[in-house]
Amino acid sequence: MFEHDFLAPFPEIFLINATIILLIYEVVLSTSKKYDYPPLVRNVSWLGLLSVVRLGGRVWENEEPYRYLITILLLAANAPLTVANLFYNNLIINNFTYFCQIFLLLNTASTIVMCLDYFKEESLNAFESIVLILLFTRSMLLMISAYDLIAMYLAIELQSLCFYVIPALKRDFEFSTEAGLKYFILGAFSSGILLFGCSMIYGFIGVTNFEELAKIFIGYKITLFGAQSSGIFMGILFIAVGFLFKITTVPFHMWALDVYEGSPTLVTTFFSIAPKISILANMVRVFIYSFYDPTWQQLFFFCSIASMILGALAAMAQNKVKRLLAYSSIGHVGYLFIGFSCGTIEGIQSLLIGVFIYVLMTINVFAIVLALRQNCFKYIADLGALAKTNPILTITLSITMFSYAGIPPLAGFCSKFYLFFVALGCGAYLLALIGVVTIFISCFYYIRFVKIMYFDTPKTWILYKPMDREKSLLLAITLFFITFFFLYPSPFFLITHQMALSLCL
Amino acid sequence: MILFSVFSSIALVSSVMVIRAKNPVHSVLFFILVFFNTSGLLVLLGLDFFAMIFLVVYVGAIAVLFLFVVMMLNIKIAEIHENVLRYLPVGGIIGLIFLLEIFFIIDNDYIPILPTKLSTTYLTYTVYAEKIQSWTNLETLGNLLYTTYFILFLVSSLILLVAMIGAIVLTMHKTTQVKRQDVFRQNAIDFKTLSIAQKITQSDPK
């Protein structure tokens, strides 16, 4: 066991060690009188970023490192094993998890990069947030490679616990404590439902491993005695509901909006990007690999339709930026669920492409929102006449908004097109129809951003500070991807195709 | 059978009394009673280790935590009892749904509780000699938890770490105006004169 089992999750082991060492470093150093209690957030963020990019271990005391993207994901990309079944069948690593983990680490690195300036602006001295972010990166890596219901549940709990703490970091601002409390209750409740579903599945089947569940579920509908255990159906339903709570789809989205709006903008960034990837990857593994069955398909159809409709309609009445972005993320998850609920290989492929492009666009938008928060950029009307004060930023935001809306040559259109293509290919015509209609409706509020920027004059002219170097690099990279994705998408299509295929093993 | 009905009925009654008691401290005490009865039920099922751990964790940690919080908050007794009936419809529906789930289990040939499901084909001759087990509950758990599922054990430790970090992040105030316990000063109080012994605290900068 020991020759493979500790070799394969080597990146995760490194991440845990780095997290613990960072925690001790900051606790010891920031309470020591000798160094006069330095606010260590910047140091720790860079170190955290570096440990995410696997550079490992040099202490940057008083200078900013100028070269930080040295072979990003060094260890993860050169992973010693790429196909393995670990820890007595609790974890698995194959192509799907490999690429998902690389993708996830890239995104976490970008969000940490975005948050460096945020801490200085807000003078938020909570360096534990970086430790928590690293811990939940670890949990998401674990979640993607989980192969057992218990391992999956523990990983989800770890991630949720890290997330419960960070919205409430701004302690004197009651919106954020309210957001933290609401997220905690919502998350605890959904974890409870998820665990209840898992325990029912275990009670009625007797195994928790995904592979064994897949073998048992082959003949689930077609049994000789016609005995279809309703307990298993309830179990699958509860697990589905628990997951849908976590990914904030429509019948279960109630408090997610308040959480997104009340938490500090950095935390909203994390919420929109990171859990979606990992929970979707986990859901794909659970539902398409283990419970391959039309039981949950109807529920997901309904959720997808409802999310799209709600995301399109309710966002029209919003004047606050973060709520609007939250509604648009709900709508996007609805689109992603089109690909998911079809259950075909192309469906999973379109889901993965959709996730990738969604994440790129979200990073872009949140980098802009974080950069413009000089005067507490809360309302959309604060963006007025941005075209005159900052034309390049305006162009960036316009292109991103067009991509969200699904205008042709940009990346958002490619992902949505592929999603609808898949839906039509498997016969879900209603889904594709409602998707197209809601895209039309949602175009309104995306293009309203563009209109406000170019054609509106605000009451008071707001001059924004220029953004720092890291965010501008990030914006440039994501904008480049969004704009020129349609020219050469094939390596990316090949990767997602291989990821989807490896799910069939 | 008698023990089962005693334990389960007291547990049900106590759980109803948890929500209906006027005094919050009484609620917590009934809560503890629920846990005791549930661990009695677990002993009846043959899970000895699990029952003891239930007592240690639930009563010893969780119920004590509840009691701390209830004692710290200054809840007046009679104000809580208004408008309980307002929650009856939705709470009743949810309670009914959970109750109906029991029928998924009862409607099963392996538990012949309902008299209609009794059938005589299940009377088989059991060879009791081969049912002797020499492992206790604790050994079985340890055998699995630390060998086959050790990774889950380690992940649980990470969860506890996150809980600890989270609690400290959210509640620790680092400013100088916060009242803190100074153990050296407290130890230096002279009880006969109730003054702080001067020699010891003079070198203390605080």
mmCIF file of N, CA, C and O in Angstrom, chain A residues 381 383-386 388 448 450-458 461:
data_model
loop_
_atom_site.group_PDB
_atom_site.id
_atom_site.type_symbol
_atom_site.label_atom_id
_atom_site.label_comp_id
_atom_site.label_asym_id
_atom_site.label_seq_id
_atom_site.Cartn_x
_atom_site.Cartn_y
_atom_site.Cartn_z
ATOM 1 N N ALA A 381 -25.342 51.753 -10.910
ATOM 2 C CA ALA A 381 -25.291 53.108 -11.440
ATOM 3 C C ALA A 381 -23.965 53.784 -11.137
ATOM 4 O O ALA A 381 -23.652 54.803 -11.721
ATOM 5 N N LEU A 383 -21.306 52.764 -12.065
ATOM 6 C CA LEU A 383 -20.444 52.538 -13.215
ATOM 7 C C LEU A 383 -20.592 53.620 -14.262
ATOM 8 O O LEU A 383 -19.970 53.557 -15.299
ATOM 9 N N GLY A 384 -21.432 54.596 -14.000
ATOM 10 C CA GLY A 384 -21.784 55.536 -15.052
ATOM 11 C C GLY A 384 -20.594 56.301 -15.601
ATOM 12 O O GLY A 384 -19.709 56.707 -14.868
ATOM 13 N N ALA A 385 -20.603 56.489 -16.900
ATOM 14 C CA ALA A 385 -19.578 57.236 -17.615
ATOM 15 C C ALA A 385 -18.188 56.689 -17.360
ATOM 16 O O ALA A 385 -17.207 57.424 -17.348
ATOM 17 N N LEU A 386 -18.113 55.413 -17.165
ATOM 18 C CA LEU A 386 -16.796 54.810 -17.014
ATOM 19 C C LEU A 386 -16.035 54.885 -18.313
ATOM 20 O O LEU A 386 -14.811 54.840 -18.352
ATOM 21 N N LYS A 388 -15.618 57.304 -20.151
ATOM 22 C CA LYS A 388 -14.802 58.495 -20.323
ATOM 23 C C LYS A 388 -13.613 58.495 -19.397
ATOM 24 O O LYS A 388 -12.566 59.022 -19.738
ATOM 25 N N ARG A 448 -27.259 46.087 -20.225
ATOM 26 C CA ARG A 448 -27.526 47.313 -19.465
ATOM 27 C C ARG A 448 -26.263 47.854 -18.816
ATOM 28 O O ARG A 448 -26.065 49.053 -18.702
ATOM 29 N N VAL A 450 -23.328 47.693 -20.154
ATOM 30 C CA VAL A 450 -22.619 48.393 -21.220
ATOM 31 C C VAL A 450 -23.238 49.755 -21.465
ATOM 32 O O VAL A 450 -22.565 50.769 -21.624
ATOM 33 N N LYS A 451 -24.570 49.787 -21.425
ATOM 34 C CA LYS A 451 -25.253 51.045 -21.676
ATOM 35 C C LYS A 451 -24.938 52.056 -20.590
ATOM 36 O O LYS A 451 -24.676 53.218 -20.872
ATOM 37 N N ILE A 452 -24.940 51.575 -19.332
ATOM 38 C CA ILE A 452 -24.674 52.519 -18.249
ATOM 39 C C ILE A 452 -23.260 53.062 -18.356
ATOM 40 O O ILE A 452 -23.006 54.234 -18.135
ATOM 41 N N MET A 453 -22.347 52.171 -18.762
ATOM 42 C CA MET A 453 -20.976 52.641 -18.842
ATOM 43 C C MET A 453 -20.786 53.654 -19.940
ATOM 44 O O MET A 453 -20.041 54.619 -19.785
ATOM 45 N N TYR A 454 -21.432 53.423 -21.052
ATOM 46 C CA TYR A 454 -21.160 54.304 -22.175
ATOM 47 C C TYR A 454 -22.068 55.498 -22.245
ATOM 48 O O TYR A 454 -21.668 56.555 -22.713
ATOM 49 N N PHE A 455 -23.308 55.354 -21.816
ATOM 50 C CA PHE A 455 -24.251 56.419 -22.118
ATOM 51 C C PHE A 455 -24.806 57.150 -20.930
ATOM 52 O O PHE A 455 -25.518 58.116 -21.098
ATOM 53 N N ASP A 456 -24.516 56.689 -19.722
ATOM 54 C CA ASP A 456 -25.122 57.356 -18.578
ATOM 55 C C ASP A 456 -24.153 58.294 -17.921
ATOM 56 O O ASP A 456 -22.955 58.035 -17.876
ATOM 57 N N THR A 457 -24.701 59.354 -17.352
ATOM 58 C CA THR A 457 -23.828 60.211 -16.545
ATOM 59 C C THR A 457 -24.298 60.106 -15.108
ATOM 60 O O THR A 457 -25.464 60.307 -14.815
ATOM 61 N N PRO A 458 -23.411 59.807 -14.195
ATOM 62 C CA PRO A 458 -23.830 59.675 -12.808
ATOM 63 C C PRO A 458 -23.996 61.044 -12.156
ATOM 64 O O PRO A 458 -23.553 62.045 -12.713
ATOM 65 N N TRP A 461 -19.349 62.442 -10.156
ATOM 66 C CA TRP A 461 -18.337 61.741 -10.945
ATOM 67 C C TRP A 461 -17.418 60.991 -10.015
ATOM 68 O O TRP A 461 -16.831 61.556 -9.124
#
